[in-house]
């Protein structure tokens, strides 16, 4: 399965009992997935924007692409 970078966080839920966070992510290919992330995979930029670090599997197996700004 092809892995993609995250374009943006669509929704972020409160931490669960195990300290992980359920987040809805838009991948660079355009697919939207829900993933359970460890806190260290989420960063807050200086301007307050939340970012998800890492690569995540595309459910439709789109080919990997570079993120666009």
PDB file of N, CA, C and O in Angstrom:
ATOM      1  N   UNK A   1       0.845  -1.173   0.000  1.00  0.00           N
ATOM      2  CA  UNK A   1       0.000   0.000   0.000  1.00  0.00           C
ATOM      3  C   UNK A   1       0.893   1.240   0.000  1.00  0.00           C
ATOM      4  O   UNK A   1       1.870   1.302   0.723  1.00  0.00           O
ATOM      5  N   UNK A   2       0.576   2.219  -0.828  1.00  0.00           N
ATOM      6  CA  UNK A   2       1.355   3.446  -0.928  1.00  0.00           C
ATOM      7  C   UNK A   2       1.099   4.352   0.266  1.00  0.00           C
ATOM      8  O   UNK A   2      -0.030   4.522   0.694  1.00  0.00           O
ATOM      9  N   UNK A   3       2.168   4.951   0.779  1.00  0.00           N
ATOM     10  CA  UNK A   3       2.038   5.886   1.900  1.00  0.00           C
ATOM     11  C   UNK A   3       2.150   7.313   1.399  1.00  0.00           C
ATOM     12  O   UNK A   3       2.883   7.599   0.458  1.00  0.00           O
ATOM     13  N   UNK A   4       1.392   8.200   2.023  1.00  0.00           N
ATOM     14  CA  UNK A   4       1.324   9.601   1.628  1.00  0.00           C
ATOM     15  C   UNK A   4       1.621  10.504   2.816  1.00  0.00           C
ATOM     16  O   UNK A   4       1.355  10.146   3.963  1.00  0.00           O
ATOM     17  N   UNK A   5       2.109  11.699   2.527  1.00  0.00           N
ATOM     18  CA  UNK A   5       2.249  12.732   3.550  1.00  0.00           C
ATOM     19  C   UNK A   5       0.866  13.352   3.790  1.00  0.00           C
ATOM     20  O   UNK A   5      -0.061  13.179   2.996  1.00  0.00           O
ATOM     21  N   UNK A   6       0.744  14.087   4.872  1.00  0.00           N
ATOM     22  CA  UNK A   6      -0.514  14.737   5.230  1.00  0.00           C
ATOM     23  C   UNK A   6      -0.515  16.170   4.724  1.00  0.00           C
ATOM     24  O   UNK A   6       0.435  16.914   4.938  1.00  0.00           O
ATOM     25  N   UNK A   7      -1.583  16.558   4.027  1.00  0.00           N
ATOM     26  CA  UNK A   7      -1.743  17.936   3.566  1.00  0.00           C
ATOM     27  C   UNK A   7      -2.267  18.807   4.711  1.00  0.00           C
ATOM     28  O   UNK A   7      -1.804  19.913   4.927  1.00  0.00           O
ATOM     29  N   UNK A   8      -3.272  18.290   5.434  1.00  0.00           N
ATOM     30  CA  UNK A   8      -3.831  19.066   6.553  1.00  0.00           C
ATOM     31  C   UNK A   8      -4.597  18.150   7.490  1.00  0.00           C
ATOM     32  O   UNK A   8      -5.013  17.045   7.121  1.00  0.00           O
ATOM     33  N   UNK A   9      -4.781  18.628   8.705  1.00  0.00           N
ATOM     34  CA  UNK A   9      -5.607  17.937   9.695  1.00  0.00           C
ATOM     35  C   UNK A   9      -7.019  18.492   9.543  1.00  0.00           C
ATOM     36  O   UNK A   9      -7.242  19.692   9.694  1.00  0.00           O
ATOM     37  N   UNK A  10      -7.972  17.622   9.237  1.00  0.00           N
ATOM     38  CA  UNK A  10      -9.359  18.035   9.050  1.00  0.00           C
ATOM     39  C   UNK A  10     -10.048  18.168  10.407  1.00  0.00           C
ATOM     40  O   UNK A  10     -10.757  19.134  10.664  1.00  0.00           O
ATOM     41  N   UNK A  11      -9.826  17.203  11.284  1.00  0.00           N
ATOM     42  CA  UNK A  11     -10.447  17.198  12.613  1.00  0.00           C
ATOM     43  C   UNK A  11      -9.540  16.462  13.571  1.00  0.00           C
ATOM     44  O   UNK A  11      -8.900  15.491  13.205  1.00  0.00           O
ATOM     45  N   UNK A  12      -9.519  16.942  14.798  1.00  0.00           N
ATOM     46  CA  UNK A  12      -8.687  16.325  15.825  1.00  0.00           C
ATOM     47  C   UNK A  12      -9.532  16.148  17.083  1.00  0.00           C
ATOM     48  O   UNK A  12     -10.131  17.108  17.571  1.00  0.00           O
ATOM     49  N   UNK A  13      -9.627  14.915  17.569  1.00  0.00           N
ATOM     50  CA  UNK A  13     -10.421  14.625  18.770  1.00  0.00           C
ATOM     51  C   UNK A  13      -9.542  14.739  20.010  1.00  0.00           C
ATOM     52  O   UNK A  13      -8.319  14.791  19.921  1.00  0.00           O
ATOM     53  N   UNK A  14     -10.163  14.746  21.151  1.00  0.00           N
ATOM     54  CA  UNK A  14      -9.424  14.782  22.409  1.00  0.00           C
ATOM     55  C   UNK A  14      -8.663  13.481  22.609  1.00  0.00           C
ATOM     56  O   UNK A  14      -9.048  12.437  22.069  1.00  0.00           O
ATOM     57  N   UNK A  15      -7.598  13.534  23.401  1.00  0.00           N
ATOM     58  CA  UNK A  15      -6.830  12.304  23.651  1.00  0.00           C
ATOM     59  C   UNK A  15      -7.692  11.219  24.286  1.00  0.00           C
ATOM     60  O   UNK A  15      -8.569  11.487  25.103  1.00  0.00           O
ATOM     61  N   UNK A  16      -7.446   9.986  23.872  1.00  0.00           N
ATOM     62  CA  UNK A  16      -8.149   8.842  24.456  1.00  0.00           C
ATOM     63  C   UNK A  16      -7.451   8.435  25.749  1.00  0.00           C
ATOM     64  O   UNK A  16      -6.458   9.031  26.153  1.00  0.00           O
ATOM     65  N   UNK A  17      -7.952   7.396  26.388  1.00  0.00           N
ATOM     66  CA  UNK A  17      -7.398   6.936  27.658  1.00  0.00           C
ATOM     67  C   UNK A  17      -5.934   6.522  27.532  1.00  0.00           C
ATOM     68  O   UNK A  17      -5.160   6.662  28.482  1.00  0.00           O
ATOM     69  N   UNK A  18      -5.537   6.036  26.354  1.00  0.00           N
ATOM     70  CA  UNK A  18      -4.142   5.616  26.167  1.00  0.00           C
ATOM     71  C   UNK A  18      -3.234   6.774  25.745  1.00  0.00           C
ATOM     72  O   UNK A  18      -2.061   6.585  25.450  1.00  0.00           O
ATOM     73  N   UNK A  19      -3.769   8.009  25.700  1.00  0.00           N
ATOM     74  CA  UNK A  19      -2.977   9.181  25.379  1.00  0.00           C
ATOM     75  C   UNK A  19      -2.837   9.473  23.906  1.00  0.00           C
ATOM     76  O   UNK A  19      -2.229  10.456  23.517  1.00  0.00           O
ATOM     77  N   UNK A  20      -3.408   8.630  23.066  1.00  0.00           N
ATOM     78  CA  UNK A  20      -3.337   8.853  21.625  1.00  0.00           C
ATOM     79  C   UNK A  20      -4.513   9.711  21.167  1.00  0.00           C
ATOM     80  O   UNK A  20      -5.501   9.849  21.877  1.00  0.00           O
ATOM     81  N   UNK A  21      -4.390  10.281  19.983  1.00  0.00           N
ATOM     82  CA  UNK A  21      -5.393  11.213  19.486  1.00  0.00           C
ATOM     83  C   UNK A  21      -5.967  10.681  18.176  1.00  0.00           C
ATOM     84  O   UNK A  21      -5.223  10.312  17.273  1.00  0.00           O
ATOM     85  N   UNK A  22      -7.290  10.654  18.072  1.00  0.00           N
ATOM     86  CA  UNK A  22      -7.950  10.283  16.821  1.00  0.00           C
ATOM     87  C   UNK A  22      -8.025  11.537  15.960  1.00  0.00           C
ATOM     88  O   UNK A  22      -8.531  12.567  16.401  1.00  0.00           O
ATOM     89  N   UNK A  23      -7.506  11.446  14.735  1.00  0.00           N
ATOM     90  CA  UNK A  23      -7.490  12.599  13.842  1.00  0.00           C
ATOM     91  C   UNK A  23      -7.965  12.189  12.456  1.00  0.00           C
ATOM     92  O   UNK A  23      -7.680  11.089  11.994  1.00  0.00           O
ATOM     93  N   UNK A  24      -8.695  13.103  11.821  1.00  0.00           N
ATOM     94  CA  UNK A  24      -9.081  12.929  10.433  1.00  0.00           C
ATOM     95  C   UNK A  24      -8.088  13.744   9.617  1.00  0.00           C
ATOM     96  O   UNK A  24      -7.904  14.941   9.862  1.00  0.00           O
ATOM     97  N   UNK A  25      -7.411  13.077   8.672  1.00  0.00           N
ATOM     98  CA  UNK A  25      -6.322  13.682   7.922  1.00  0.00           C
ATOM     99  C   UNK A  25      -6.620  13.684   6.434  1.00  0.00           C
ATOM    100  O   UNK A  25      -7.140  12.708   5.896  1.00  0.00           O
ATOM    101  N   UNK A  26      -6.275  14.766   5.759  1.00  0.00           N
ATOM    102  CA  UNK A  26      -6.331  14.808   4.305  1.00  0.00           C
ATOM    103  C   UNK A  26      -4.916  14.546   3.796  1.00  0.00           C
ATOM    104  O   UNK A  26      -3.979  15.274   4.131  1.00  0.00           O
ATOM    105  N   UNK A  27      -4.761  13.500   2.999  1.00  0.00           N
ATOM    106  CA  UNK A  27      -3.465  13.157   2.443  1.00  0.00           C
ATOM    107  C   UNK A  27      -3.173  14.008   1.205  1.00  0.00           C
ATOM    108  O   UNK A  27      -4.089  14.601   0.630  1.00  0.00           O
ATOM    109  N   UNK A  28      -1.902  14.077   0.781  1.00  0.00           N
ATOM    110  CA  UNK A  28      -1.561  14.891  -0.390  1.00  0.00           C
ATOM    111  C   UNK A  28      -2.258  14.394  -1.650  1.00  0.00           C
ATOM    112  O   UNK A  28      -2.456  15.163  -2.594  1.00  0.00           O
ATOM    113  N   UNK A  29      -2.668  13.146  -1.696  1.00  0.00           N
ATOM    114  CA  UNK A  29      -3.381  12.608  -2.862  1.00  0.00           C
ATOM    115  C   UNK A  29      -4.845  13.048  -2.880  1.00  0.00           C
ATOM    116  O   UNK A  29      -5.545  12.860  -3.870  1.00  0.00           O
ATOM    117  N   UNK A  30      -5.338  13.614  -1.752  1.00  0.00           N
ATOM    118  CA  UNK A  30      -6.727  14.071  -1.674  1.00  0.00           C
ATOM    119  C   UNK A  30      -7.630  13.162  -0.856  1.00  0.00           C
ATOM    120  O   UNK A  30      -8.728  13.553  -0.488  1.00  0.00           O
ATOM    121  N   UNK A  31      -7.193  11.939  -0.579  1.00  0.00           N
ATOM    122  CA  UNK A  31      -7.992  11.022   0.240  1.00  0.00           C
ATOM    123  C   UNK A  31      -8.040  11.506   1.682  1.00  0.00           C
ATOM    124  O   UNK A  31      -7.102  12.129   2.173  1.00  0.00           O
ATOM    125  N   UNK A  32      -9.140  11.214   2.356  1.00  0.00           N
ATOM    126  CA  UNK A  32      -9.308  11.570   3.767  1.00  0.00           C
ATOM    127  C   UNK A  32      -9.377  10.273   4.565  1.00  0.00           C
ATOM    128  O   UNK A  32     -10.134   9.366   4.224  1.00  0.00           O
ATOM    129  N   UNK A  33      -8.562  10.200   5.617  1.00  0.00           N
ATOM    130  CA  UNK A  33      -8.522   9.007   6.462  1.00  0.00           C
ATOM    131  C   UNK A  33      -8.651   9.408   7.926  1.00  0.00           C
ATOM    132  O   UNK A  33      -8.468  10.570   8.272  1.00  0.00           O
ATOM    133  N   UNK A  34      -8.969   8.442   8.767  1.00  0.00           N
ATOM    134  CA  UNK A  34      -8.949   8.636  10.209  1.00  0.00           C
ATOM    135  C   UNK A  34      -7.848   7.747  10.766  1.00  0.00           C
ATOM    136  O   UNK A  34      -7.739   6.580  10.400  1.00  0.00           O
ATOM    137  N   UNK A  35      -7.014   8.330  11.624  1.00  0.00           N
ATOM    138  CA  UNK A  35      -5.896   7.594  12.202  1.00  0.00           C
ATOM    139  C   UNK A  35      -5.794   7.904  13.688  1.00  0.00           C
ATOM    140  O   UNK A  35      -6.181   8.990  14.130  1.00  0.00           O
ATOM    141  N   UNK A  36      -5.283   6.970  14.449  1.00  0.00           N
ATOM    142  CA  UNK A  36      -5.013   7.183  15.875  1.00  0.00           C
ATOM    143  C   UNK A  36      -3.522   7.461  16.002  1.00  0.00           C
ATOM    144  O   UNK A  36      -2.699   6.619  15.684  1.00  0.00           O
ATOM    145  N   UNK A  37      -3.184   8.674  16.421  1.00  0.00           N
ATOM    146  CA  UNK A  37      -1.805   9.139  16.429  1.00  0.00           C
ATOM    147  C   UNK A  37      -1.270   9.325  17.843  1.00  0.00           C
ATOM    148  O   UNK A  37      -2.001   9.745  18.736  1.00  0.00           O
ATOM    149  N   UNK A  38       0.013   9.045  18.007  1.00  0.00           N
ATOM    150  CA  UNK A  38       0.697   9.419  19.239  1.00  0.00           C
ATOM    151  C   UNK A  38       0.895  10.926  19.215  1.00  0.00           C
ATOM    152  O   UNK A  38       1.051  11.529  18.149  1.00  0.00           O
ATOM    153  N   UNK A  39       0.925  11.542  20.384  1.00  0.00           N
ATOM    154  CA  UNK A  39       1.058  12.997  20.489  1.00  0.00           C
ATOM    155  C   UNK A  39       2.311  13.513  19.774  1.00  0.00           C
ATOM    156  O   UNK A  39       2.300  14.595  19.191  1.00  0.00           O
ATOM    157  N   UNK A  40       3.388  12.732  19.757  1.00  0.00           N
ATOM    158  CA  UNK A  40       4.624  13.217  19.129  1.00  0.00           C
ATOM    159  C   UNK A  40       4.533  13.263  17.599  1.00  0.00           C
ATOM    160  O   UNK A  40       5.428  13.772  16.943  1.00  0.00           O
ATOM    161  N   UNK A  41       3.443  12.783  17.017  1.00  0.00           N
ATOM    162  CA  UNK A  41       3.222  12.898  15.576  1.00  0.00           C
ATOM    163  C   UNK A  41       2.450  14.161  15.221  1.00  0.00           C
ATOM    164  O   UNK A  41       2.194  14.419  14.049  1.00  0.00           O
ATOM    165  N   UNK A  42       2.065  14.941  16.213  1.00  0.00           N
ATOM    166  CA  UNK A  42       1.347  16.191  15.997  1.00  0.00           C
ATOM    167  C   UNK A  42       2.189  17.350  16.508  1.00  0.00           C
ATOM    168  O   UNK A  42       2.667  17.325  17.646  1.00  0.00           O
ATOM    169  N   UNK A  43       2.378  18.347  15.656  1.00  0.00           N
ATOM    170  CA  UNK A  43       3.166  19.516  16.010  1.00  0.00           C
ATOM    171  C   UNK A  43       2.313  20.762  15.857  1.00  0.00           C
ATOM    172  O   UNK A  43       1.395  20.794  15.044  1.00  0.00           O
ATOM    173  N   UNK A  44       2.657  21.788  16.611  1.00  0.00           N
ATOM    174  CA  UNK A  44       2.006  23.078  16.467  1.00  0.00           C
ATOM    175  C   UNK A  44       3.055  24.071  15.980  1.00  0.00           C
ATOM    176  O   UNK A  44       4.068  24.288  16.647  1.00  0.00           O
ATOM    177  N   UNK A  45       2.814  24.667  14.811  1.00  0.00           N
ATOM    178  CA  UNK A  45       3.729  25.649  14.237  1.00  0.00           C
ATOM    179  C   UNK A  45       3.621  26.963  15.009  1.00  0.00           C
ATOM    180  O   UNK A  45       2.685  27.174  15.788  1.00  0.00           O
ATOM    181  N   UNK A  46       4.576  27.859  14.776  1.00  0.00           N
ATOM    182  CA  UNK A  46       4.583  29.151  15.463  1.00  0.00           C
ATOM    183  C   UNK A  46       3.319  29.958  15.214  1.00  0.00           C
ATOM    184  O   UNK A  46       2.892  30.721  16.075  1.00  0.00           O
ATOM    185  N   UNK A  47       2.707  29.779  14.036  1.00  0.00           N
ATOM    186  CA  UNK A  47       1.482  30.518  13.723  1.00  0.00           C
ATOM    187  C   UNK A  47       0.223  29.828  14.242  1.00  0.00           C
ATOM    188  O   UNK A  47      -0.886  30.248  13.974  1.00  0.00           O
ATOM    189  N   UNK A  48       0.397  28.711  14.995  1.00  0.00           N
ATOM    190  CA  UNK A  48      -0.724  28.012  15.609  1.00  0.00           C
ATOM    191  C   UNK A  48      -1.309  26.885  14.776  1.00  0.00           C
ATOM    192  O   UNK A  48      -2.197  26.169  15.233  1.00  0.00           O
ATOM    193  N   UNK A  49      -0.836  26.711  13.552  1.00  0.00           N
ATOM    194  CA  UNK A  49      -1.341  25.645  12.678  1.00  0.00           C
ATOM    195  C   UNK A  49      -0.836  24.301  13.191  1.00  0.00           C
ATOM    196  O   UNK A  49       0.340  24.153  13.522  1.00  0.00           O
ATOM    197  N   UNK A  50      -1.736  23.318  13.279  1.00  0.00           N
ATOM    198  CA  UNK A  50      -1.359  21.963  13.706  1.00  0.00           C
ATOM    199  C   UNK A  50      -0.955  21.155  12.481  1.00  0.00           C
ATOM    200  O   UNK A  50      -1.599  21.225  11.436  1.00  0.00           O
ATOM    201  N   UNK A  51       0.120  20.390  12.617  1.00  0.00           N
ATOM    202  CA  UNK A  51       0.658  19.578  11.536  1.00  0.00           C
ATOM    203  C   UNK A  51       0.794  18.143  11.997  1.00  0.00           C
ATOM    204  O   UNK A  51       1.137  17.891  13.151  1.00  0.00           O
ATOM    205  N   UNK A  52       0.530  17.205  11.093  1.00  0.00           N
ATOM    206  CA  UNK A  52       0.728  15.785  11.385  1.00  0.00           C
ATOM    207  C   UNK A  52       1.994  15.331  10.667  1.00  0.00           C
ATOM    208  O   UNK A  52       2.150  15.548   9.466  1.00  0.00           O
ATOM    209  N   UNK A  53       2.893  14.719  11.412  1.00  0.00           N
ATOM    210  CA  UNK A  53       4.169  14.260  10.883  1.00  0.00           C
ATOM    211  C   UNK A  53       4.064  12.782  10.542  1.00  0.00           C
ATOM    212  O   UNK A  53       3.449  12.014  11.269  1.00  0.00           O
ATOM    213  N   UNK A  54       4.662  12.391   9.430  1.00  0.00           N
ATOM    214  CA  UNK A  54       4.699  10.989   9.055  1.00  0.00           C
ATOM    215  C   UNK A  54       4.003  10.727   7.739  1.00  0.00           C
ATOM    216  O   UNK A  54       3.492  11.635   7.081  1.00  0.00           O
ATOM    217  N   UNK A  55       4.011   9.466   7.351  1.00  0.00           N
ATOM    218  CA  UNK A  55       3.354   9.017   6.117  1.00  0.00           C
ATOM    219  C   UNK A  55       2.273   8.015   6.511  1.00  0.00           C
ATOM    220  O   UNK A  55       2.451   7.223   7.437  1.00  0.00           O
ATOM    221  N   UNK A  56       1.173   8.057   5.794  1.00  0.00           N
ATOM    222  CA  UNK A  56       0.021   7.233   6.128  1.00  0.00           C
ATOM    223  C   UNK A  56      -0.480   6.519   4.878  1.00  0.00           C
ATOM    224  O   UNK A  56      -0.429   7.066   3.778  1.00  0.00           O
ATOM    225  N   UNK A  57      -0.979   5.296   5.016  1.00  0.00           N
ATOM    226  CA  UNK A  57      -1.413   4.534   3.844  1.00  0.00           C
ATOM    227  C   UNK A  57      -2.645   5.139   3.170  1.00  0.00           C
ATOM    228  O   UNK A  57      -3.605   5.522   3.836  1.00  0.00           O
ATOM    229  N   UNK A  58      -2.581   5.228   1.850  1.00  0.00           N
ATOM    230  CA  UNK A  58      -3.706   5.706   1.055  1.00  0.00           C
ATOM    231  C   UNK A  58      -4.656   4.532   0.826  1.00  0.00           C
ATOM    232  O   UNK A  58      -4.245   3.491   0.320  1.00  0.00           O
ATOM    233  N   UNK A  59      -5.932   4.690   1.175  1.00  0.00           N
ATOM    234  CA  UNK A  59      -6.880   3.583   1.010  1.00  0.00           C
ATOM    235  C   UNK A  59      -7.141   3.224  -0.458  1.00  0.00           C
ATOM    236  O   UNK A  59      -7.532   2.103  -0.761  1.00  0.00           O
ATOM    237  N   UNK A  60      -6.897   4.161  -1.378  1.00  0.00           N
ATOM    238  CA  UNK A  60      -7.122   3.902  -2.797  1.00  0.00           C
ATOM    239  C   UNK A  60      -5.825   3.641  -3.550  1.00  0.00           C
ATOM    240  O   UNK A  60      -5.823   3.531  -4.777  1.00  0.00           O
ATOM    241  N   UNK A  61      -4.723   3.567  -2.825  1.00  0.00           N
ATOM    242  CA  UNK A  61      -3.395   3.269  -3.392  1.00  0.00           C
ATOM    243  C   UNK A  61      -2.966   4.247  -4.482  1.00  0.00           C
ATOM    244  O   UNK A  61      -2.366   3.863  -5.483  1.00  0.00           O
ATOM    245  N   UNK A  62      -3.263   5.525  -4.275  1.00  0.00           N
ATOM    246  CA  UNK A  62      -2.785   6.540  -5.214  1.00  0.00           C
ATOM    247  C   UNK A  62      -1.261   6.548  -5.205  1.00  0.00           C
ATOM    248  O   UNK A  62      -0.648   6.302  -4.170  1.00  0.00           O
ATOM    249  N   UNK A  63      -0.624   6.865  -6.335  1.00  0.00           N
ATOM    250  CA  UNK A  63       0.841   6.941  -6.349  1.00  0.00           C
ATOM    251  C   UNK A  63       1.320   8.086  -5.459  1.00  0.00           C
ATOM    252  O   UNK A  63       0.640   9.106  -5.327  1.00  0.00           O
ATOM    253  N   UNK A  64       2.476   7.904  -4.864  1.00  0.00           N
ATOM    254  CA  UNK A  64       3.033   8.922  -3.975  1.00  0.00           C
ATOM    255  C   UNK A  64       3.359  10.171  -4.759  1.00  0.00           C
ATOM    256  O   UNK A  64       3.826  10.124  -5.896  1.00  0.00           O
ATOM    257  N   UNK A  65       3.073  11.339  -4.146  1.00  0.00           N
ATOM    258  CA  UNK A  65       3.374  12.635  -4.751  1.00  0.00           C
ATOM    259  C   UNK A  65       4.026  13.524  -3.705  1.00  0.00           C
ATOM    260  O   UNK A  65       3.863  13.301  -2.518  1.00  0.00           O
ATOM    261  N   UNK A  66       4.714  14.530  -4.176  1.00  0.00           N
ATOM    262  CA  UNK A  66       5.289  15.514  -3.265  1.00  0.00           C
ATOM    263  C   UNK A  66       4.173  16.466  -2.819  1.00  0.00           C
ATOM    264  O   UNK A  66       3.312  16.827  -3.629  1.00  0.00           O
ATOM    265  N   UNK A  67       4.219  16.889  -1.551  1.00  0.00           N
ATOM    266  CA  UNK A  67       3.225  17.864  -1.095  1.00  0.00           C
ATOM    267  C   UNK A  67       3.371  19.177  -1.852  1.00  0.00           C
ATOM    268  O   UNK A  67       4.472  19.590  -2.195  1.00  0.00           O
ATOM    269  N   UNK A  68       2.264  19.858  -2.127  1.00  0.00           N
ATOM    270  CA  UNK A  68       2.299  21.174  -2.746  1.00  0.00           C
ATOM    271  C   UNK A  68       1.915  22.199  -1.706  1.00  0.00           C
ATOM    272  O   UNK A  68       1.121  21.931  -0.806  1.00  0.00           O
ATOM    273  N   UNK A  69       2.449  23.367  -1.838  1.00  0.00           N
ATOM    274  CA  UNK A  69       2.193  24.424  -0.857  1.00  0.00           C
ATOM    275  C   UNK A  69       0.949  25.175  -1.188  1.00  0.00           C
ATOM    276  O   UNK A  69       0.491  25.317  -2.224  1.00  0.00           O
TER     277      UNK A  69
END
